[in-house]
Amino acid sequence: MKPVIIFLLSVCLLTCKNKEKNPGIVSEKAPEPNVQEIKAPAPVMGKLDDAFIKLADAQQDVPDLVDEIWHYTFGLSLKDPTPKENIFKGQWLDLLPKGHYKKGLYKETTEDGRYIYDEKTTLLEMRSTSGTSSEWKVKVDPSHMILIGTSKYGNNPWQIKLSRRDSLPEIKG
């Protein structure tokens, strides 16, 4: 059975090559199939439910993450051209003890919720009281943190650099 299949494939390949080499043979172009862009389904947002809150409450605080406020200093999406300046100017993230967090713009708090950080996988999952969710791979040193988005909630094209500060960002005139 295998020799028959190999023979038929060889004949097909030779016939196709001969048609390409011999301009006298005209082949009709098959109509192009109706091409549609395949879009991934929108990620399902994680809910700030009792189970998530219990996990956030039970985790040990990580001093490298919770001791000061993180200012967004640079961010880029792998889908877009690299920005020339900080598109997150004035935004901040404050990871608080016992799995609470706040985010904001300058002096205003725009979001709050709970987070879970897994030190083994370095994954940070945040769920807000307003229903948004995000998950990030974290790389942290004494003065900076890099958040690399994961596909769980659709953050995967984003990479964001944050810098540790002791106060909220201020509007500079």
PDB file of C-alpha atoms in Angstrom:
ATOM      1  CA  MET A   1       0.000   0.000   0.000  1.00  0.00           C
ATOM      2  CA  LYS A   2       2.823   2.427   0.880  1.00  0.00           C
ATOM      3  CA  PRO A   3       4.582   1.992  -2.505  1.00  0.00           C
ATOM      4  CA  VAL A   4       1.314   2.867  -4.289  1.00  0.00           C
ATOM      5  CA  ILE A   5       0.898   6.058  -2.279  1.00  0.00           C
ATOM      6  CA  ILE A   6       4.524   7.060  -2.822  1.00  0.00           C
ATOM      7  CA  PHE A   7       4.150   6.402  -6.553  1.00  0.00           C
ATOM      8  CA  LEU A   8       1.002   8.536  -6.807  1.00  0.00           C
ATOM      9  CA  LEU A   9       2.621  11.385  -4.902  1.00  0.00           C
ATOM     10  CA  SER A  10       5.674  11.219  -7.179  1.00  0.00           C
ATOM     11  CA  VAL A  11       3.490  11.363 -10.291  1.00  0.00           C
ATOM     12  CA  CYS A  12       1.613  14.370  -8.910  1.00  0.00           C
ATOM     13  CA  LEU A  13       4.826  16.190  -8.057  1.00  0.00           C
ATOM     14  CA  LEU A  14       6.364  15.512 -11.469  1.00  0.00           C
ATOM     15  CA  THR A  15       3.211  16.621 -13.252  1.00  0.00           C
ATOM     16  CA  CYS A  16       3.131  19.868 -11.284  1.00  0.00           C
ATOM     17  CA  LYS A  17       6.817  20.548 -11.973  1.00  0.00           C
ATOM     18  CA  ASN A  18       6.364  19.842 -15.705  1.00  0.00           C
ATOM     19  CA  LYS A  19       3.503  22.326 -15.899  1.00  0.00           C
ATOM     20  CA  GLU A  20       5.689  24.992 -14.311  1.00  0.00           C
ATOM     21  CA  LYS A  21       8.601  24.288 -16.680  1.00  0.00           C
ATOM     22  CA  ASN A  22       6.518  23.978 -19.862  1.00  0.00           C
ATOM     23  CA  PRO A  23       4.932  27.325 -20.747  1.00  0.00           C
ATOM     24  CA  GLY A  24       2.836  25.651 -23.459  1.00  0.00           C
ATOM     25  CA  ILE A  25       0.611  24.077 -20.834  1.00  0.00           C
ATOM     26  CA  VAL A  26      -1.866  26.584 -19.525  1.00  0.00           C
ATOM     27  CA  SER A  27      -3.432  25.914 -16.222  1.00  0.00           C
ATOM     28  CA  GLU A  28      -6.501  27.637 -14.965  1.00  0.00           C
ATOM     29  CA  LYS A  29      -6.161  29.452 -11.702  1.00  0.00           C
ATOM     30  CA  ALA A  30      -8.456  28.109  -9.097  1.00  0.00           C
ATOM     31  CA  PRO A  31     -10.624  30.805  -7.592  1.00  0.00           C
ATOM     32  CA  GLU A  32      -9.118  32.121  -4.377  1.00  0.00           C
ATOM     33  CA  PRO A  33     -10.970  30.879  -1.357  1.00  0.00           C
ATOM     34  CA  ASN A  34     -12.888  33.403   0.691  1.00  0.00           C
ATOM     35  CA  VAL A  35     -10.190  34.376   3.207  1.00  0.00           C
ATOM     36  CA  GLN A  36     -11.382  35.539   6.595  1.00  0.00           C
ATOM     37  CA  GLU A  37      -9.271  36.764   9.440  1.00  0.00           C
ATOM     38  CA  ILE A  38      -9.379  34.402  12.372  1.00  0.00           C
ATOM     39  CA  LYS A  39      -9.797  36.277  15.615  1.00  0.00           C
ATOM     40  CA  ALA A  40      -9.132  34.752  18.994  1.00  0.00           C
ATOM     41  CA  PRO A  41     -12.104  34.893  21.315  1.00  0.00           C
ATOM     42  CA  ALA A  42     -12.030  37.655  23.886  1.00  0.00           C
ATOM     43  CA  PRO A  43     -10.518  36.386  27.141  1.00  0.00           C
ATOM     44  CA  VAL A  44     -12.908  35.764  29.984  1.00  0.00           C
ATOM     45  CA  MET A  45     -12.253  38.151  32.834  1.00  0.00           C
ATOM     46  CA  GLY A  46     -11.619  36.702  36.262  1.00  0.00           C
ATOM     47  CA  LYS A  47     -14.123  37.698  38.871  1.00  0.00           C
ATOM     48  CA  LEU A  48     -13.200  39.076  42.247  1.00  0.00           C
ATOM     49  CA  ASP A  49     -14.977  36.238  44.028  1.00  0.00           C
ATOM     50  CA  ASP A  50     -14.673  34.874  47.556  1.00  0.00           C
ATOM     51  CA  ALA A  51     -12.183  32.169  46.529  1.00  0.00           C
ATOM     52  CA  PHE A  52      -9.820  34.727  44.980  1.00  0.00           C
ATOM     53  CA  ILE A  53     -10.142  37.040  47.994  1.00  0.00           C
ATOM     54  CA  LYS A  54      -9.309  34.167  50.378  1.00  0.00           C
ATOM     55  CA  LEU A  55      -6.196  33.306  48.346  1.00  0.00           C
ATOM     56  CA  ALA A  56      -5.124  36.962  48.336  1.00  0.00           C
ATOM     57  CA  ASP A  57      -5.641  37.242  52.113  1.00  0.00           C
ATOM     58  CA  ALA A  58      -3.734  34.016  52.849  1.00  0.00           C
ATOM     59  CA  GLN A  59      -0.591  34.811  50.827  1.00  0.00           C
ATOM     60  CA  GLN A  60       2.624  36.013  52.406  1.00  0.00           C
ATOM     61  CA  ASP A  61       3.581  39.594  51.553  1.00  0.00           C
ATOM     62  CA  VAL A  62       6.614  39.939  49.273  1.00  0.00           C
ATOM     63  CA  PRO A  63       8.684  42.898  50.533  1.00  0.00           C
ATOM     64  CA  ASP A  64      10.191  43.526  47.067  1.00  0.00           C
ATOM     65  CA  LEU A  65       6.706  44.293  45.751  1.00  0.00           C
ATOM     66  CA  VAL A  66       4.815  45.982  48.583  1.00  0.00           C
ATOM     67  CA  ASP A  67       7.249  48.447  50.143  1.00  0.00           C
ATOM     68  CA  GLU A  68       6.690  51.473  47.845  1.00  0.00           C
ATOM     69  CA  ILE A  69       4.602  52.813  44.937  1.00  0.00           C
ATOM     70  CA  TRP A  70       5.413  51.719  41.390  1.00  0.00           C
ATOM     71  CA  HIS A  71       5.401  54.465  38.714  1.00  0.00           C
ATOM     72  CA  TYR A  72       4.799  53.403  35.117  1.00  0.00           C
ATOM     73  CA  THR A  73       7.909  54.647  33.295  1.00  0.00           C
ATOM     74  CA  PHE A  74       7.578  52.940  29.914  1.00  0.00           C
ATOM     75  CA  GLY A  75       5.271  50.556  28.147  1.00  0.00           C
ATOM     76  CA  LEU A  76       4.998  49.063  24.732  1.00  0.00           C
ATOM     77  CA  SER A  77       2.740  46.730  22.865  1.00  0.00           C
ATOM     78  CA  LEU A  78       4.341  44.228  20.530  1.00  0.00           C
ATOM     79  CA  LYS A  79       1.457  44.924  18.121  1.00  0.00           C
ATOM     80  CA  ASP A  80       2.228  48.665  17.835  1.00  0.00           C
ATOM     81  CA  PRO A  81       5.316  50.692  16.923  1.00  0.00           C
ATOM     82  CA  THR A  82       7.590  51.544  19.844  1.00  0.00           C
ATOM     83  CA  PRO A  83       6.386  54.818  21.375  1.00  0.00           C
ATOM     84  CA  LYS A  84       8.810  57.731  21.582  1.00  0.00           C
ATOM     85  CA  GLU A  85       7.642  58.702  25.080  1.00  0.00           C
ATOM     86  CA  ASN A  86       5.910  57.152  28.088  1.00  0.00           C
ATOM     87  CA  ILE A  87       2.286  56.462  27.109  1.00  0.00           C
ATOM     88  CA  PHE A  88       1.517  55.733  30.783  1.00  0.00           C
ATOM     89  CA  LYS A  89       2.727  59.114  32.082  1.00  0.00           C
ATOM     90  CA  GLY A  90       1.379  59.796  35.576  1.00  0.00           C
ATOM     91  CA  GLN A  91       0.055  56.263  36.166  1.00  0.00           C
ATOM     92  CA  TRP A  92       1.006  54.275  39.243  1.00  0.00           C
ATOM     93  CA  LEU A  93       0.438  50.917  40.928  1.00  0.00           C
ATOM     94  CA  ASP A  94       0.522  50.340  44.666  1.00  0.00           C
ATOM     95  CA  LEU A  95       0.705  46.681  45.731  1.00  0.00           C
ATOM     96  CA  LEU A  96      -0.397  46.712  49.345  1.00  0.00           C
ATOM     97  CA  PRO A  97      -0.081  44.077  52.096  1.00  0.00           C
ATOM     98  CA  LYS A  98      -2.597  41.214  52.291  1.00  0.00           C
ATOM     99  CA  GLY A  99      -3.222  41.135  48.544  1.00  0.00           C
ATOM    100  CA  HIS A 100      -4.821  44.565  48.076  1.00  0.00           C
ATOM    101  CA  TYR A 101      -3.814  46.938  45.287  1.00  0.00           C
ATOM    102  CA  LYS A 102      -4.636  50.401  43.971  1.00  0.00           C
ATOM    103  CA  LYS A 103      -3.905  51.992  40.600  1.00  0.00           C
ATOM    104  CA  GLY A 104      -4.269  55.573  39.595  1.00  0.00           C
ATOM    105  CA  LEU A 105      -3.349  58.630  37.605  1.00  0.00           C
ATOM    106  CA  TYR A 106      -1.400  61.267  39.541  1.00  0.00           C
ATOM    107  CA  LYS A 107      -3.302  61.881  42.811  1.00  0.00           C
ATOM    108  CA  GLU A 108      -6.496  60.086  41.706  1.00  0.00           C
ATOM    109  CA  THR A 109      -7.161  56.407  42.421  1.00  0.00           C
ATOM    110  CA  THR A 110      -8.795  54.921  39.312  1.00  0.00           C
ATOM    111  CA  GLU A 111      -8.942  51.241  40.258  1.00  0.00           C
ATOM    112  CA  ASP A 112      -8.644  49.000  43.278  1.00  0.00           C
ATOM    113  CA  GLY A 113      -8.862  45.308  43.849  1.00  0.00           C
ATOM    114  CA  ARG A 114      -7.002  42.227  44.973  1.00  0.00           C
ATOM    115  CA  TYR A 115      -3.933  40.426  43.667  1.00  0.00           C
ATOM    116  CA  ILE A 116      -2.212  37.082  44.009  1.00  0.00           C
ATOM    117  CA  TYR A 117       1.534  36.789  43.481  1.00  0.00           C
ATOM    118  CA  ASP A 118       3.144  33.376  43.068  1.00  0.00           C
ATOM    119  CA  GLU A 119       6.865  33.595  43.877  1.00  0.00           C
ATOM    120  CA  LYS A 120       7.650  30.263  42.174  1.00  0.00           C
ATOM    121  CA  THR A 121       6.151  31.165  38.800  1.00  0.00           C
ATOM    122  CA  THR A 122       6.564  34.961  39.319  1.00  0.00           C
ATOM    123  CA  LEU A 123       2.997  35.447  38.088  1.00  0.00           C
ATOM    124  CA  LEU A 124       0.972  38.392  39.349  1.00  0.00           C
ATOM    125  CA  GLU A 125      -2.793  38.181  38.839  1.00  0.00           C
ATOM    126  CA  MET A 126      -4.879  41.265  39.581  1.00  0.00           C
ATOM    127  CA  ARG A 127      -8.679  41.455  39.708  1.00  0.00           C
ATOM    128  CA  SER A 128     -10.388  44.784  40.265  1.00  0.00           C
ATOM    129  CA  THR A 129     -13.640  45.669  41.947  1.00  0.00           C
ATOM    130  CA  SER A 130     -14.771  47.117  38.594  1.00  0.00           C
ATOM    131  CA  GLY A 131     -14.445  43.738  36.830  1.00  0.00           C
ATOM    132  CA  THR A 132     -11.135  44.060  34.985  1.00  0.00           C
ATOM    133  CA  SER A 133      -8.459  41.383  35.265  1.00  0.00           C
ATOM    134  CA  SER A 134      -4.843  41.073  34.237  1.00  0.00           C
ATOM    135  CA  GLU A 135      -1.998  38.606  34.628  1.00  0.00           C
ATOM    136  CA  TRP A 136       1.694  39.406  34.347  1.00  0.00           C
ATOM    137  CA  LYS A 137       5.046  37.663  34.504  1.00  0.00           C
ATOM    138  CA  VAL A 138       7.103  39.771  36.935  1.00  0.00           C
ATOM    139  CA  LYS A 139      10.799  40.581  36.917  1.00  0.00           C
ATOM    140  CA  VAL A 140      11.857  42.781  39.816  1.00  0.00           C
ATOM    141  CA  ASP A 141      15.073  44.310  41.127  1.00  0.00           C
ATOM    142  CA  PRO A 142      15.600  46.878  43.908  1.00  0.00           C
ATOM    143  CA  SER A 143      14.518  49.859  41.808  1.00  0.00           C
ATOM    144  CA  HIS A 144      12.506  48.542  38.834  1.00  0.00           C
ATOM    145  CA  MET A 145       9.842  46.033  37.918  1.00  0.00           C
ATOM    146  CA  ILE A 146       9.009  44.680  34.470  1.00  0.00           C
ATOM    147  CA  LEU A 147       5.514  43.341  33.802  1.00  0.00           C
ATOM    148  CA  ILE A 148       5.219  41.009  30.820  1.00  0.00           C
ATOM    149  CA  GLY A 149       1.612  40.318  29.905  1.00  0.00           C
ATOM    150  CA  THR A 150       0.286  36.782  29.608  1.00  0.00           C
ATOM    151  CA  SER A 151      -2.481  35.512  27.364  1.00  0.00           C
ATOM    152  CA  LYS A 152      -4.819  34.556  30.233  1.00  0.00           C
ATOM    153  CA  TYR A 153      -6.660  37.906  30.103  1.00  0.00           C
ATOM    154  CA  GLY A 154      -5.227  39.201  26.820  1.00  0.00           C
ATOM    155  CA  ASN A 155      -2.310  41.222  28.222  1.00  0.00           C
ATOM    156  CA  ASN A 156       0.255  39.275  26.185  1.00  0.00           C
ATOM    157  CA  PRO A 157       1.254  42.007  23.728  1.00  0.00           C
ATOM    158  CA  TRP A 158       2.244  44.342  26.594  1.00  0.00           C
ATOM    159  CA  GLN A 159       5.516  44.861  28.400  1.00  0.00           C
ATOM    160  CA  ILE A 160       5.630  47.595  31.027  1.00  0.00           C
ATOM    161  CA  LYS A 161       8.512  49.009  33.038  1.00  0.00           C
ATOM    162  CA  LEU A 162       7.780  50.497  36.472  1.00  0.00           C
ATOM    163  CA  SER A 163      10.096  52.355  38.834  1.00  0.00           C
ATOM    164  CA  ARG A 164       9.925  52.279  42.628  1.00  0.00           C
ATOM    165  CA  ARG A 165       9.080  55.614  44.292  1.00  0.00           C
ATOM    166  CA  ASP A 166       8.056  56.744  47.777  1.00  0.00           C
ATOM    167  CA  SER A 167       5.159  58.999  46.659  1.00  0.00           C
ATOM    168  CA  LEU A 168       2.559  59.423  43.934  1.00  0.00           C
ATOM    169  CA  PRO A 169       3.581  60.998  40.614  1.00  0.00           C
ATOM    170  CA  GLU A 170       3.136  64.767  40.325  1.00  0.00           C
ATOM    171  CA  ILE A 171       2.066  66.829  37.341  1.00  0.00           C
ATOM    172  CA  LYS A 172       5.043  68.825  36.131  1.00  0.00           C
ATOM    173  CA  GLY A 173       4.201  72.152  34.552  1.00  0.00           C
TER     174      GLY A 173
END
